[in-house]
XYZ file of C-alpha atoms in Angstrom:
344
model
C 20.934 125.603 50.086
C 23.208 124.301 52.798
C 26.902 124.203 52.013
C 30.254 123.023 53.273
C 32.511 122.258 56.252
C 35.668 120.681 54.869
C 37.820 118.390 57.004
C 40.651 117.666 54.583
C 42.877 115.911 57.112
C 40.363 113.128 57.553
C 39.594 109.936 55.640
C 36.902 107.414 56.431
C 37.181 103.696 55.822
C 35.544 100.770 57.598
C 37.662 97.850 58.658
C 36.324 94.816 56.829
C 35.452 91.857 59.000
C 35.559 93.862 62.245
C 33.264 92.396 64.869
C 32.748 95.764 66.586
C 31.934 98.834 64.471
C 34.456 101.653 64.523
C 33.284 105.004 65.819
C 32.982 108.180 63.815
C 35.932 109.510 65.835
C 38.140 106.518 64.996
C 37.280 106.549 61.325
C 38.168 110.235 61.089
C 41.771 109.493 62.011
C 42.487 106.254 60.137
C 44.171 107.783 57.094
C 44.849 111.401 57.937
C 47.802 111.653 55.561
C 45.591 110.982 52.541
C 43.109 113.674 53.409
C 39.440 113.802 52.529
C 36.526 116.187 52.674
C 33.330 116.420 54.653
C 30.586 118.987 54.901
C 28.673 120.467 57.803
C 25.743 122.616 56.744
C 24.079 124.543 59.560
C 20.602 125.950 59.022
C 20.973 129.584 60.009
C 22.982 131.015 62.900
C 23.569 129.036 66.096
C 21.906 130.824 69.056
C 23.967 131.558 72.173
C 21.968 129.120 74.304
C 20.261 126.857 71.803
C 20.925 124.480 68.954
C 20.483 124.341 65.205
C 20.106 121.333 62.885
C 22.727 120.560 60.300
C 23.888 117.872 57.913
C 27.330 116.327 58.147
C 28.439 114.729 54.886
C 31.569 112.593 54.555
C 33.149 109.966 52.346
C 33.370 106.361 53.449
C 35.652 104.606 50.997
C 34.220 105.486 47.582
C 30.777 106.303 48.949
C 29.393 109.539 50.331
C 27.230 109.481 53.442
C 25.223 112.172 55.198
C 24.358 112.312 58.875
C 21.930 114.631 60.612
C 23.521 116.530 63.480
C 22.336 118.984 66.117
C 24.901 121.731 66.693
C 24.991 123.859 69.856
C 27.534 126.112 71.622
C 29.423 124.924 74.704
C 31.802 126.363 77.296
C 30.929 128.848 80.035
C 33.545 131.496 79.190
C 34.211 130.965 75.507
C 30.527 130.745 74.627
C 30.007 134.373 75.684
C 33.422 135.937 74.976
C 34.670 134.352 71.767
C 33.851 135.238 68.170
C 33.872 131.532 67.330
C 32.091 129.309 69.837
C 33.202 125.797 70.854
C 30.518 123.391 69.681
C 28.673 120.267 70.713
C 27.848 117.846 67.912
C 24.985 115.451 68.591
C 24.423 112.782 65.906
C 21.467 110.397 65.605
C 22.338 106.897 66.765
C 20.144 105.286 64.123
C 21.969 107.071 61.323
C 25.364 106.162 62.784
C 24.264 102.537 62.961
C 23.009 102.618 59.376
C 26.402 103.946 58.259
C 28.131 101.000 59.957
C 29.483 103.120 62.798
C 29.318 102.631 66.560
C 26.607 104.593 68.352
C 28.882 107.152 70.027
C 26.816 110.181 69.158
C 28.065 113.161 71.197
C 31.306 115.032 70.524
C 32.915 118.345 71.444
C 34.462 120.447 68.695
C 37.068 123.008 69.815
C 37.662 125.981 67.503
C 39.786 129.153 67.750
C 38.315 131.786 70.061
C 38.902 134.464 67.436
C 39.806 134.301 63.723
C 43.410 134.834 62.701
C 46.884 133.458 63.331
C 46.931 134.213 67.060
C 43.648 132.404 67.631
C 44.925 129.420 65.664
C 48.194 129.378 67.612
C 46.289 129.316 70.917
C 44.061 126.508 69.650
C 47.102 124.436 68.629
C 48.612 124.847 72.094
C 45.454 123.523 73.696
C 45.445 120.627 71.232
C 49.069 119.878 72.185
C 48.061 119.947 75.871
C 45.617 117.096 75.185
C 48.343 115.264 73.246
C 50.795 115.705 76.128
C 48.151 114.406 78.544
C 47.806 111.307 76.377
C 51.554 110.690 76.525
C 51.442 110.680 80.322
C 48.354 108.570 80.993
C 45.781 106.449 79.150
C 43.159 108.133 81.352
C 42.803 111.066 78.953
C 40.459 112.006 76.137
C 41.842 111.482 72.651
C 41.626 114.303 70.101
C 41.553 114.536 66.301
C 42.984 117.618 64.598
C 40.887 118.992 61.737
C 41.101 121.707 59.096
C 37.654 123.235 58.784
C 35.789 125.356 56.310
C 32.734 126.234 58.359
C 29.462 127.589 57.005
C 26.894 129.037 59.397
C 24.035 130.871 57.726
C 25.650 133.113 55.097
C 29.092 133.101 56.760
C 31.910 130.794 55.731
C 35.242 130.553 57.580
C 38.356 128.392 57.375
C 40.332 127.423 60.487
C 41.925 124.484 62.338
C 39.877 122.775 65.037
C 39.914 119.534 66.966
C 37.365 116.937 67.958
C 37.347 115.444 71.472
C 36.568 111.776 71.985
C 33.060 110.882 73.193
C 32.839 110.290 76.955
C 30.994 107.024 76.306
C 33.696 105.756 73.976
C 36.417 106.702 76.451
C 34.587 104.841 79.226
C 34.078 101.738 77.075
C 37.660 101.833 75.809
C 39.063 101.998 79.339
C 36.544 99.664 80.996
C 35.127 102.451 83.174
C 31.689 103.763 84.084
C 30.885 107.459 83.721
C 29.928 109.110 87.011
C 27.052 111.551 86.772
C 27.134 112.614 90.439
C 30.253 114.778 90.205
C 29.837 116.952 93.314
C 31.007 116.255 96.833
C 33.366 113.346 96.142
C 36.129 112.973 98.729
C 39.792 112.000 98.705
C 39.048 108.420 99.767
C 36.822 107.931 96.693
C 39.672 108.305 94.184
C 42.235 105.901 92.800
C 45.413 107.432 94.305
C 47.662 107.036 91.231
C 44.985 108.330 88.857
C 44.257 111.315 91.107
C 47.953 112.186 91.397
C 48.473 111.833 87.635
C 45.600 114.216 86.900
C 46.763 116.782 89.480
C 50.398 116.576 88.361
C 49.431 117.111 84.727
C 47.471 120.227 85.707
C 50.567 121.317 87.665
C 52.748 120.630 84.618
C 50.702 122.924 82.357
C 50.213 125.607 85.070
C 46.458 125.183 85.237
C 44.529 126.188 88.342
C 41.156 126.270 86.619
C 39.771 122.970 87.900
C 38.182 121.555 91.036
C 37.337 117.905 91.741
C 34.957 118.716 94.596
C 32.887 121.020 92.383
C 33.371 118.968 89.229
C 34.897 121.904 87.329
C 36.781 121.027 84.134
C 37.148 117.371 85.098
C 34.974 114.370 84.266
C 34.809 111.458 86.690
C 34.718 107.756 85.872
C 34.460 104.707 88.127
C 36.690 101.645 87.952
C 35.379 98.144 88.617
C 36.945 98.462 92.078
C 34.662 101.423 92.787
C 37.505 103.953 92.819
C 37.127 107.185 90.845
C 39.354 108.343 87.983
C 39.431 112.088 87.118
C 39.959 113.155 83.488
C 40.749 116.805 82.802
C 39.609 118.908 79.855
C 39.391 122.572 78.743
C 42.957 123.768 79.300
C 42.670 127.265 77.789
C 43.192 128.986 81.167
C 46.571 127.288 81.658
C 49.994 128.876 81.362
C 50.801 126.232 78.726
C 48.120 127.649 76.405
C 48.555 131.254 77.604
C 45.401 132.527 75.924
C 45.248 136.358 75.864
C 41.916 136.302 77.724
C 43.097 133.906 80.478
C 43.705 135.157 84.011
C 45.496 133.508 86.956
C 43.367 131.343 89.246
C 44.059 133.391 92.352
C 41.814 131.222 94.524
C 44.154 128.346 93.622
C 47.277 130.289 94.606
C 48.331 131.544 91.164
C 49.787 135.052 91.085
C 50.575 134.893 87.393
C 49.251 132.542 84.739
C 52.459 130.528 84.449
C 52.681 129.742 88.184
C 52.658 125.996 88.876
C 50.203 125.113 91.647
C 49.628 121.587 92.908
C 45.987 121.150 93.923
C 46.014 117.387 94.365
C 45.153 115.577 97.567
C 47.807 114.490 100.044
C 48.926 111.042 98.891
C 51.705 108.700 100.067
C 55.193 109.484 98.797
C 55.374 106.070 97.119
C 52.469 106.957 94.836
C 53.708 110.480 94.201
C 57.257 109.363 93.443
C 56.119 106.801 90.863
C 53.990 109.358 89.014
C 56.674 112.077 89.122
C 59.291 109.672 87.784
C 56.955 108.560 85.000
C 56.523 112.191 83.937
C 60.284 112.685 83.903
C 60.713 109.530 81.785
C 58.407 111.078 79.173
C 60.498 114.249 78.971
C 61.977 113.495 75.536
C 58.584 112.581 74.069
C 57.092 115.806 75.427
C 59.955 117.867 74.000
C 59.440 116.263 70.595
C 55.729 117.043 70.775
C 56.276 120.793 71.245
C 59.388 121.282 69.127
C 57.481 123.436 66.602
C 56.423 126.049 69.193
C 59.216 128.205 70.658
C 57.091 129.342 73.626
C 56.158 125.767 74.563
C 59.782 124.603 74.185
C 60.855 127.210 76.748
C 57.820 126.562 78.978
C 58.380 122.795 79.004
C 62.151 123.011 79.536
C 61.666 125.254 82.573
C 58.862 123.048 83.888
C 60.789 119.784 83.584
C 63.817 121.309 85.315
C 61.499 122.305 88.151
C 59.950 118.844 88.263
C 63.435 117.326 88.447
C 64.140 119.483 91.495
C 60.845 118.352 93.027
C 62.006 114.768 92.525
C 65.321 115.490 94.268
C 63.597 117.227 97.164
C 60.993 114.482 97.426
C 63.669 111.862 97.879
C 65.142 113.985 100.664
C 63.641 115.067 103.953
C 60.916 117.313 102.485
C 58.861 114.563 100.851
C 57.126 114.775 97.477
C 53.823 116.279 98.594
C 55.425 119.051 100.643
C 57.739 119.854 97.721
C 54.878 119.993 95.212
C 52.676 122.166 97.384
C 55.536 124.540 98.188
C 54.540 128.036 99.233
C 50.903 127.244 98.412
C 50.603 124.502 101.052
C 47.790 126.388 102.795
C 45.635 126.770 99.645
C 42.537 124.565 99.844
C 40.340 124.291 96.711
C 36.878 125.732 97.270
C 34.478 123.217 98.792
C 37.175 120.681 99.696
C 38.038 119.418 103.170
C 41.275 120.843 104.542
C 42.237 117.483 106.036
C 42.565 116.018 102.516
C 45.449 118.446 101.870
C 47.319 118.020 105.135
C 51.077 117.625 104.776
C 51.950 113.993 105.410
């Protein structure tokens, strides 16, 4: 008999009279403070490179609903090195529709790499990275924090986790089109402000584990104008998260995990200055976000001081791009054209 995955921070309720159905993701977060329960029963153990069927049961108001779901592992590193695998959840659109929910059917579920307090602390830092990203730009995936009791075969575990917004819902919410051809895009293809914002956020969290040319750890979306918008994800190899298994991205110029490396394209100082100043304006909100984590308080304070110096240098003779690139000005991401990183 299949059993339980509890999500006690979540409560489902449909908005009466709404012309557009809410998504499963949105309904999960409507009344978090009240708490609720849901179940995910997986038939047997999830294979390393396959999927298993399950049943996701949740309360919607006073009623209980069940949805079929296919569960599979995701992530290139974590899938093969972690005790607990990040998961893909794939619901059936017809069942979502029957439950009065929008047909956003695919979600990513991030769980601790290993059981225990350290694994949970690392997971919370990655969750806070997504939250920080959302403070700095609307071009970021939303996340919902969960408390899970997870049953897979005969094993049952309890741990925090978080759900990442569906790509389709993000695209619809922002009026964008998902780009499936992610390789070989060039500097001229990107919206300059959106590209700078993405690169500066990765700089902020000391993450070198991404590459727009190769489509690594960044999804691309197209605006009505035709320009591309990059959206980062999977931040566990950043200095912000500081996972015990993470290593510096030496090909990106990192010597230690907490080194800040700017891997964005060369953009005009006007664009760079506006984005840098916006980040500095969000300093208090970012500090409030991480106030419960002593490591992140220190990390962010040091980072914002450094960003303030970048701002001062940028307004001087050095220029913003030269100041951001610093000693790593000759580092070119693999596959990219060197001319796109030329000092302006």
